[in-house]
PDB file of C-alpha atoms in Angstrom:
ATOM      1  CA  MET D 219       0.002  -0.229   0.211  1.00 48.00           C
ATOM      2  CA  THR D 220       1.646   3.218  -0.878  1.00 49.00           C
ATOM      3  CA  ASN D 221       1.391   6.091   1.428  1.00 52.00           C
ATOM      4  CA  VAL D 222       0.398   9.624   0.225  1.00 46.00           C
ATOM      5  CA  TYR D 223       2.107  12.140   2.268  1.00 47.00           C
ATOM      6  CA  HIS D 224       0.469  15.751   1.556  1.00 47.00           C
ATOM      7  CA  TYR D 225       2.801  18.914   1.809  1.00 50.00           C
ATOM      8  CA  ARG D 226       1.631  21.897   3.109  1.00 56.00           C
ATOM      9  CA  ARG D 227       3.443  25.193   2.299  1.00 77.00           C
ATOM     10  CA  ARG D 228       4.210  26.559   5.319  1.00 86.00           C
ATOM     11  CA  SER D 229       2.580  30.400   4.889  1.00 95.00           C
ATOM     12  CA  TYR D 230       5.175  33.480   4.948  1.00 98.00           C
ATOM     13  CA  LEU D 231       3.674  34.594   8.426  1.00 98.00           C
ATOM     14  CA  GLU D 232       4.427  30.823   9.767  1.00 97.00           C
ATOM     15  CA  ARG D 233       7.885  30.892   8.640  1.00 98.00           C
ATOM     16  CA  TYR D 234       8.877  34.553   9.894  1.00 98.00           C
ATOM     17  CA  GLU D 235       6.973  33.800  13.253  1.00 98.00           C
ATOM     18  CA  GLN D 236       9.357  30.920  13.142  1.00 97.00           C
ATOM     19  CA  GLY D 237      12.573  33.000  12.996  1.00 98.00           C
ATOM     20  CA  HIS D 238      13.151  33.376   9.434  1.00 98.00           C
ATOM     21  CA  TYR D 239      12.794  37.137   9.469  1.00 98.00           C
ATOM     22  CA  GLU D 240      15.479  38.117   6.977  1.00 98.00           C
ATOM     23  CA  GLU D 241      14.519  35.128   4.589  1.00 98.00           C
ATOM     24  CA  VAL D 242      11.161  35.841   4.172  1.00 98.00           C
ATOM     25  CA  TRP D 243      11.324  39.615   3.596  1.00 98.00           C
ATOM     26  CA  LEU D 244      14.131  39.042   1.395  1.00 98.00           C
ATOM     27  CA  GLU D 245      11.904  36.620  -0.741  1.00 98.00           C
ATOM     28  CA  LEU D 246       8.750  38.751  -0.669  1.00 98.00           C
ATOM     29  CA  THR D 247      10.903  41.568  -1.848  1.00 98.00           C
ATOM     30  CA  ALA D 248      12.236  39.697  -4.626  1.00 98.00           C
ATOM     31  CA  LEU D 249       8.606  39.223  -5.882  1.00 98.00           C
ATOM     32  CA  GLY D 250       8.500  42.764  -6.703  1.00 96.00           C
ATOM     33  CA  PRO D 251       5.126  44.008  -7.859  1.00 95.00           C
ATOM     34  CA  THR D 252       3.596  40.344  -8.063  1.00 97.00           C
ATOM     35  CA  VAL D 253       3.826  40.390  -4.373  1.00 98.00           C
ATOM     36  CA  ARG D 254       0.465  42.403  -4.813  1.00 96.00           C
ATOM     37  CA  GLN D 255      -1.536  39.296  -6.466  1.00 96.00           C
ATOM     38  CA  GLU D 256      -3.280  36.867  -3.962  1.00 96.00           C
ATOM     39  CA  PRO D 257      -2.738  34.657  -2.574  1.00 94.00           C
ATOM     40  CA  ILE D 258       0.971  36.398  -1.720  1.00 97.00           C
ATOM     41  CA  TYR D 259      -0.668  39.878  -0.922  1.00 98.00           C
ATOM     42  CA  SER D 260      -2.680  38.783   2.009  1.00 97.00           C
ATOM     43  CA  GLU D 261       0.244  37.052   3.445  1.00 98.00           C
ATOM     44  CA  ALA D 262       2.946  39.734   2.538  1.00 98.00           C
ATOM     45  CA  VAL D 263       0.158  42.217   4.291  1.00 98.00           C
ATOM     46  CA  ALA D 264       0.452  39.897   7.518  1.00 98.00           C
ATOM     47  CA  VAL D 265       4.194  39.841   7.381  1.00 99.00           C
ATOM     48  CA  ALA D 266       4.419  43.683   7.482  1.00 99.00           C
ATOM     49  CA  ARG D 267       1.813  43.872  10.080  1.00 98.00           C
ATOM     50  CA  GLU D 268       3.532  41.724  12.705  1.00 99.00           C
ATOM     51  CA  THR D 269       7.008  43.178  11.597  1.00 99.00           C
ATOM     52  CA  MET D 270       5.393  46.576  12.601  1.00 98.00           C
ATOM     53  CA  ARG D 271       3.943  45.393  15.720  1.00 98.00           C
ATOM     54  CA  ARG D 272       7.455  44.119  16.544  1.00 99.00           C
ATOM     55  CA  VAL D 273       8.758  47.979  15.428  1.00 99.00           C
ATOM     56  CA  ARG D 274       6.391  49.407  17.607  1.00 98.00           C
ATOM     57  CA  HIS D 275       7.389  46.871  20.928  1.00 99.00           C
ATOM     58  CA  ASN D 276      11.060  47.941  20.175  1.00 99.00           C
ATOM     59  CA  LEU D 277      10.678  51.869  19.744  1.00 99.00           C
ATOM     60  CA  GLU D 278       8.310  51.939  22.912  1.00 98.00           C
ATOM     61  CA  LEU D 279      10.731  50.474  24.795  1.00 99.00           C
ATOM     62  CA  LEU D 280      13.772  52.311  23.653  1.00 99.00           C
ATOM     63  CA  VAL D 281      12.074  55.686  24.233  1.00 98.00           C
ATOM     64  CA  GLU D 282      11.022  54.288  27.597  1.00 98.00           C
ATOM     65  CA  ARG D 283      14.725  53.456  28.213  1.00 99.00           C
ATOM     66  CA  LEU D 284      16.612  56.329  26.918  1.00 98.00           C
ATOM     67  CA  PRO D 285      15.791  58.781  29.269  1.00 98.00           C
ATOM     68  CA  THR D 286      16.908  56.668  31.921  1.00 98.00           C
ATOM     69  CA  LEU D 287      20.461  57.115  30.887  1.00 98.00           C
ATOM     70  CA  ASN D 288      19.659  60.966  30.790  1.00 97.00           C
ATOM     71  CA  TYR D 289      19.384  60.701  26.998  1.00 97.00           C
ATOM     72  CA  ARG D 290      17.679  64.317  26.133  1.00 96.00           C
ATOM     73  CA  PHE D 291      15.573  64.117  22.665  1.00 96.00           C
ATOM     74  CA  ALA D 292      15.757  66.680  20.343  1.00 92.00           C
ATOM     75  CA  THR D 293      12.066  66.547  19.844  1.00 90.00           C
ATOM     76  CA  THR D 294       9.179  65.516  22.017  1.00 92.00           C
ATOM     77  CA  PRO D 295       7.496  63.237  22.000  1.00 95.00           C
ATOM     78  CA  PRO D 296       9.829  61.405  19.863  1.00 96.00           C
ATOM     79  CA  LEU D 297       6.971  59.132  18.887  1.00 97.00           C
ATOM     80  CA  GLU D 298       4.143  60.104  16.943  1.00 94.00           C
ATOM     81  CA  TYR D 299       1.062  57.837  16.426  1.00 94.00           C
ATOM     82  CA  ALA D 300      -0.792  57.737  13.420  1.00 90.00           C
ATOM     83  CA  HIS D 301      -4.014  59.441  13.660  1.00 83.00           C
ATOM     84  CA  GLU D 302      -7.547  58.114  13.370  1.00 77.00           C
ATOM     85  CA  GLN D 303      -8.226  58.607   9.907  1.00 73.00           C
ATOM     86  CA  LYS D 304      -4.523  56.971   9.254  1.00 74.00           C
ATOM     87  CA  SER D 305      -5.752  54.912   6.278  1.00 74.00           C
ATOM     88  CA  THR D 306      -7.849  57.316   4.610  1.00 80.00           C
ATOM     89  CA  TYR D 307      -4.589  59.609   4.782  1.00 78.00           C
ATOM     90  CA  LEU D 308      -2.425  57.153   3.450  1.00 85.00           C
ATOM     91  CA  GLN D 309      -4.994  56.227   0.628  1.00 85.00           C
ATOM     92  CA  ARG D 310      -5.164  59.871  -0.833  1.00 83.00           C
ATOM     93  CA  ILE D 311      -1.121  59.306  -0.513  1.00 81.00           C
ATOM     94  CA  GLU D 312      -1.248  56.368  -2.596  1.00 83.00           C
ATOM     95  CA  GLN D 313      -4.301  58.036  -5.367  1.00 80.00           C
ATOM     96  CA  GLN D 314      -1.190  60.727  -5.701  1.00 76.00           C
ATOM     97  CA  TYR D 315       1.578  58.500  -6.047  1.00 73.00           C
ATOM     98  CA  ASN D 316       0.672  55.338  -6.627  1.00 77.00           C
ATOM     99  CA  PRO D 317       1.427  52.525  -3.994  1.00 86.00           C
ATOM    100  CA  LEU D 318       3.607  52.777  -1.288  1.00 88.00           C
ATOM    101  CA  PRO D 319       5.698  49.699  -0.558  1.00 92.00           C
ATOM    102  CA  LEU D 320       4.135  47.521   1.976  1.00 96.00           C
ATOM    103  CA  SER D 321       6.805  48.059   4.505  1.00 95.00           C
ATOM    104  CA  ILE D 322       6.314  51.725   3.814  1.00 92.00           C
ATOM    105  CA  ARG D 323       2.536  51.482   4.374  1.00 93.00           C
ATOM    106  CA  GLN D 324       2.297  49.332   6.842  1.00 95.00           C
ATOM    107  CA  PHE D 325       4.889  51.531   9.151  1.00 95.00           C
ATOM    108  CA  TYR D 326       2.850  54.575   8.671  1.00 92.00           C
ATOM    109  CA  GLU D 327      -0.168  52.474   9.825  1.00 93.00           C
ATOM    110  CA  VAL D 328       1.368  52.597  12.874  1.00 95.00           C
ATOM    111  CA  PHE D 329       3.633  55.991  13.568  1.00 94.00           C
ATOM    112  CA  ASP D 330       3.270  59.364  11.925  1.00 92.00           C
ATOM    113  CA  GLU D 331       6.680  60.031  12.987  1.00 91.00           C
ATOM    114  CA  VAL D 332       9.639  58.884  14.890  1.00 94.00           C
ATOM    115  CA  THR D 333      12.579  61.140  15.873  1.00 93.00           C
ATOM    116  CA  LEU D 334      15.232  59.440  18.206  1.00 95.00           C
ATOM    117  CA  LEU D 335      17.579  62.407  17.701  1.00 92.00           C
ATOM    118  CA  GLY D 336      18.959  63.808  20.564  1.00 94.00           C
ATOM    119  CA  ASP D 337      22.073  64.431  22.379  1.00 94.00           C
ATOM    120  CA  HIS D 338      24.015  61.819  25.007  1.00 95.00           C
ATOM    121  CA  PRO D 339      27.836  62.215  26.054  1.00 94.00           C
ATOM    122  CA  VAL D 340      28.108  58.619  24.244  1.00 96.00           C
ATOM    123  CA  LEU D 341      25.095  57.854  22.378  1.00 97.00           C
ATOM    124  CA  ASN D 342      24.915  60.501  19.950  1.00 94.00           C
ATOM    125  CA  ARG D 343      26.102  64.617  20.012  1.00 88.00           C
ATOM    126  CA  TYR D 344      23.487  66.721  19.082  1.00 84.00           C
ATOM    127  CA  ASP D 345      23.446  71.081  19.408  1.00 69.00           C
ATOM    128  CA  MET D 346      20.032  71.143  21.785  1.00 63.00           C
ATOM    129  CA  ASP D 347      20.450  75.015  22.790  1.00 59.00           C
ATOM    130  CA  ASP D 348      21.263  75.637  18.790  1.00 52.00           C
ATOM    131  CA  THR D 349      24.225  77.491  20.077  1.00 49.00           C
ATOM    132  CA  LEU D 350      27.029  76.203  17.548  1.00 41.00           C
ATOM    133  CA  ASP D 351      28.058  77.777  14.723  1.00 45.00           C
ATOM    134  CA  GLN D 352      28.813  75.798  11.358  1.00 44.00           C
ATOM    135  CA  GLU D 353      32.010  75.135  12.158  1.00 47.00           C
ATOM    136  CA  GLU D 354      31.720  73.929  15.557  1.00 47.00           C
ATOM    137  CA  LEU D 355      28.956  72.082  14.873  1.00 44.00           C
ATOM    138  CA  SER D 356      30.598  70.062  12.218  1.00 46.00           C
ATOM    139  CA  ASP D 357      33.521  69.731  14.679  1.00 48.00           C
ATOM    140  CA  GLU D 358      31.192  68.266  17.455  1.00 47.00           C
ATOM    141  CA  LEU D 359      29.080  66.131  15.440  1.00 45.00           C
ATOM    142  CA  SER D 360      32.329  64.634  13.539  1.00 47.00           C
ATOM    143  CA  VAL D 361      33.335  63.494  17.323  1.00 51.00           C
ATOM    144  CA  LEU D 362      30.050  61.428  17.689  1.00 77.00           C
ATOM    145  CA  PHE D 363      27.096  60.937  15.108  1.00 87.00           C
ATOM    146  CA  THR D 364      25.777  57.784  15.461  1.00 92.00           C
ATOM    147  CA  ASP D 365      22.416  57.954  13.160  1.00 89.00           C
ATOM    148  CA  PRO D 366      19.450  57.977  15.607  1.00 93.00           C
ATOM    149  CA  LEU D 367      16.671  56.435  13.994  1.00 93.00           C
ATOM    150  CA  CYS D 368      13.987  59.414  12.522  1.00 89.00           C
ATOM    151  CA  LEU D 369      11.517  58.718  10.105  1.00 88.00           C
ATOM    152  CA  PHE D 370       9.741  61.897   9.134  1.00 84.00           C
ATOM    153  CA  SER D 371       6.085  62.190   8.698  1.00 85.00           C
ATOM    154  CA  LEU D 372       4.214  61.532   5.001  1.00 82.00           C
ATOM    155  CA  ALA D 373       2.023  64.932   5.502  1.00 76.00           C
ATOM    156  CA  PRO D 374       4.267  66.775   3.372  1.00 71.00           C
ATOM    157  CA  LEU D 375       3.502  64.543   0.447  1.00 70.00           C
ATOM    158  CA  GLU D 376      -0.081  65.347   0.383  1.00 62.00           C
ATOM    159  CA  GLY D 377      -1.108  68.183  -1.965  1.00 54.00           C
ATOM    160  CA  THR D 378       1.650  69.152  -4.361  1.00 42.00           C
ATOM    161  CA  VAL D 379       5.253  68.257  -4.781  1.00 42.00           C
ATOM    162  CA  GLU D 380       7.928  71.428  -5.547  1.00 42.00           C
ATOM    163  CA  GLY D 381       4.823  73.532  -6.928  1.00 41.00           C
ATOM    164  CA  ILE D 382       3.667  70.606  -9.522  1.00 38.00           C
ATOM    165  CA  ASP D 383       0.172  69.805  -9.015  1.00 45.00           C
ATOM    166  CA  ASP D 384      -0.730  65.719  -9.020  1.00 44.00           C
ATOM    167  CA  GLU D 385      -2.226  65.643 -12.484  1.00 47.00           C
ATOM    168  CA  SER D 386       1.064  67.584 -13.941  1.00 43.00           C
ATOM    169  CA  MET D 387       3.374  65.032 -11.765  1.00 41.00           C
ATOM    170  CA  ARG D 388       1.698  62.156 -12.992  1.00 43.00           C
ATOM    171  CA  GLN D 389       2.310  63.359 -16.809  1.00 42.00           C
ATOM    172  CA  LEU D 390       5.711  64.158 -16.150  1.00 37.00           C
ATOM    173  CA  GLY D 391       6.214  60.860 -14.504  1.00 43.00           C
ATOM    174  CA  GLN D 392       7.685  62.494 -11.408  1.00 46.00           C
ATOM    175  CA  PHE D 393       8.714  60.621  -8.270  1.00 56.00           C
ATOM    176  CA  ALA D 394       8.548  61.554  -4.840  1.00 61.00           C
ATOM    177  CA  THR D 395      10.838  60.963  -2.065  1.00 65.00           C
ATOM    178  CA  ILE D 396      10.321  59.752   1.526  1.00 66.00           C
ATOM    179  CA  ASP D 397      13.281  61.314   4.061  1.00 65.00           C
ATOM    180  CA  LEU D 398      13.981  57.985   5.858  1.00 62.00           C
ATOM    181  CA  THR D 399      16.761  59.427   8.342  1.00 63.00           C
ATOM    182  CA  PRO D 400      19.239  62.637   8.088  1.00 58.00           C
ATOM    183  CA  ASP D 401      22.821  61.941   7.075  1.00 50.00           C
ATOM    184  CA  LEU D 402      25.636  63.434   8.831  1.00 41.00           C
ATOM    185  CA  THR D 403      26.050  65.993   6.591  1.00 38.00           C
ATOM    186  CA  PHE D 404      22.411  67.560   6.634  1.00 36.00           C
ATOM    187  CA  PHE D 405      23.565  69.158   9.946  1.00 35.00           C
ATOM    188  CA  THR D 406      27.193  69.756   9.230  1.00 35.00           C
ATOM    189  CA  SER D 407      26.838  71.301   5.640  1.00 35.00           C
ATOM    190  CA  ALA D 408      25.065  73.440   3.416  1.00 37.00           C
ATOM    191  CA  GLN D 409      24.750  70.928   0.918  1.00 38.00           C
ATOM    192  CA  THR D 410      22.345  69.154   3.356  1.00 40.00           C
ATOM    193  CA  GLN D 411      21.881  65.041   2.655  1.00 49.00           C
ATOM    194  CA  MET D 412      19.019  63.032   3.484  1.00 56.00           C
ATOM    195  CA  ASN D 413      18.703  59.463   3.085  1.00 65.00           C
ATOM    196  CA  LYS D 414      15.743  58.734   0.887  1.00 70.00           C
ATOM    197  CA  LEU D 415      13.421  56.357  -0.414  1.00 71.00           C
ATOM    198  CA  ILE D 416      11.951  56.788  -3.890  1.00 73.00           C
ATOM    199  CA  ILE D 417       8.040  56.001  -4.340  1.00 70.00           C
ATOM    200  CA  PRO D 418       6.009  55.026  -6.224  1.00 74.00           C
ATOM    201  CA  ASN D 419       7.036  51.389  -5.586  1.00 84.00           C
ATOM    202  CA  SER D 420       4.698  48.135  -5.388  1.00 91.00           C
ATOM    203  CA  SER D 421       7.244  45.912  -3.965  1.00 95.00           C
ATOM    204  CA  MET D 422       7.225  44.640  -0.538  1.00 97.00           C
ATOM    205  CA  ASP D 423      10.394  46.830   0.504  1.00 95.00           C
ATOM    206  CA  VAL D 424      12.610  49.489  -0.812  1.00 90.00           C
ATOM    207  CA  HIS D 425      15.956  50.637  -0.870  1.00 87.00           C
ATOM    208  CA  ALA D 426      17.460  53.815   0.100  1.00 83.00           C
ATOM    209  CA  THR D 427      18.749  56.087  -2.427  1.00 79.00           C
ATOM    210  CA  THR D 428      21.079  58.593  -1.566  1.00 73.00           C
ATOM    211  CA  GLY D 429      22.906  59.200   2.034  1.00 74.00           C
ATOM    212  CA  THR D 430      24.845  57.005   4.229  1.00 80.00           C
ATOM    213  CA  TRP D 431      22.461  53.610   3.559  1.00 82.00           C
ATOM    214  CA  ALA D 432      22.184  53.745   0.049  1.00 82.00           C
ATOM    215  CA  GLY D 433      21.253  50.514  -1.342  1.00 87.00           C
ATOM    216  CA  MET D 434      20.012  49.210   2.149  1.00 89.00           C
ATOM    217  CA  LEU D 435      16.218  47.932   2.260  1.00 92.00           C
ATOM    218  CA  PHE D 436      13.911  49.917   4.398  1.00 92.00           C
ATOM    219  CA  ILE D 437      13.526  46.931   7.000  1.00 96.00           C
ATOM    220  CA  SER D 438      16.974  46.220   7.004  1.00 96.00           C
ATOM    221  CA  TYR D 439      17.751  49.435   7.951  1.00 92.00           C
ATOM    222  CA  LEU D 440      15.424  49.170  10.761  1.00 96.00           C
ATOM    223  CA  ARG D 441      16.854  45.946  11.829  1.00 98.00           C
ATOM    224  CA  LEU D 442      20.274  47.497  12.158  1.00 96.00           C
ATOM    225  CA  SER D 443      19.189  50.117  13.764  1.00 96.00           C
ATOM    226  CA  PHE D 444      17.764  48.231  16.535  1.00 98.00           C
ATOM    227  CA  LYS D 445      20.716  45.979  16.659  1.00 98.00           C
ATOM    228  CA  TRP D 446      22.734  49.429  18.072  1.00 98.00           C
ATOM    229  CA  GLY D 447      19.689  50.500  20.286  1.00 98.00           C
ATOM    230  CA  GLY D 448      18.710  52.748  17.629  1.00 97.00           C
ATOM    231  CA  PHE D 449      21.804  54.141  16.444  1.00 96.00           C
ATOM    232  CA  ALA D 450      22.900  52.401  13.388  1.00 94.00           C
ATOM    233  CA  GLY D 451      25.841  54.598  12.969  1.00 92.00           C
ATOM    234  CA  PHE D 452      27.578  52.486  15.507  1.00 96.00           C
ATOM    235  CA  SER D 453      27.809  49.671  12.981  1.00 95.00           C
ATOM    236  CA  TYR D 454      30.823  51.625  11.585  1.00 92.00           C
ATOM    237  CA  GLN D 455      32.165  53.281  14.655  1.00 93.00           C
ATOM    238  CA  PRO D 456      33.719  50.201  16.626  1.00 95.00           C
ATOM    239  CA  GLU D 457      35.516  52.315  19.005  1.00 95.00           C
ATOM    240  CA  ALA D 458      32.681  54.607  19.924  1.00 95.00           C
ATOM    241  CA  ALA D 459      30.682  51.582  20.081  1.00 97.00           C
ATOM    242  CA  LYS D 460      33.216  49.886  22.682  1.00 97.00           C
ATOM    243  CA  VAL D 461      32.981  53.213  24.554  1.00 97.00           C
ATOM    244  CA  ALA D 462      29.005  52.830  24.586  1.00 98.00           C
ATOM    245  CA  LYS D 463      28.567  49.084  25.224  1.00 98.00           C
ATOM    246  CA  ALA D 464      27.402  49.318  28.477  1.00 98.00           C
ATOM    247  CA  GLU D 465      24.447  51.889  27.655  1.00 98.00           C
ATOM    248  CA  LEU D 466      24.278  49.655  24.193  1.00 99.00           C
ATOM    249  CA  ASP D 467      23.456  46.367  26.527  1.00 99.00           C
ATOM    250  CA  PHE D 468      21.083  47.903  28.188  1.00 99.00           C
ATOM    251  CA  LEU D 469      19.492  49.572  25.309  1.00 99.00           C
ATOM    252  CA  THR D 470      18.966  46.280  23.113  1.00 99.00           C
ATOM    253  CA  LYS D 471      18.000  43.751  26.049  1.00 98.00           C
ATOM    254  CA  ASP D 472      14.842  42.210  24.815  1.00 96.00           C
ATOM    255  CA  LEU D 473      14.166  43.937  21.675  1.00 98.00           C
ATOM    256  CA  LEU D 474      12.575  41.854  19.458  1.00 99.00           C
ATOM    257  CA  PRO D 475      14.049  40.177  16.502  1.00 98.00           C
ATOM    258  CA  ILE D 476      12.482  41.669  13.251  1.00 98.00           C
TER     259      ILE D 476
END
């Protein structure tokens, strides 16, 4: 008698929850725009929502812990949650620019803006009182700028872009950009530089196009940031990371993998 084995493919969400975080995101991103087709689309949305649940958990822990280290936030509150009409608001943006990547869409279903920028002797230097001139500021930040996690509101995308109405923009085939996080030169140079994401993009995730993190996927950037307690810049400043080891160990304890 022949035994027949019925194989059921594990869903992307099941695999994600079992710890295959990077593989699942890379596979879904590799699908490009076809990730929008069922039955994959529902699975992809479920993965993105679970990821952002974890992102929220991590950010709330960091925002709770940083003040206990006497970290001074440049902006308060550092977490601005999405308002009740977020779905309508995001739909309007997508009507104007076409689809947002699923990673970005689900992030802004939870948050309006996140700004961990602030000042601390070993975590990040920042001119809180706006007392330094450009040269002094450049010297100060060159000592310790660790790329605090900042994700700015999509509100500026509503309406027009650089004075061009949305119909003209569509005809010209123009794209909009989302400011992911300030680059060091944002603070130290007249030629400010941001790490930017370009939309529209129908994929699961999107690469940064400029700045320090150019070429890195949005979720990969978040993953790196959480690895360093919200300060991804420690990844390329090993000596500064050694000095801040105790603080980083405290900040990263019990953060959820994404």
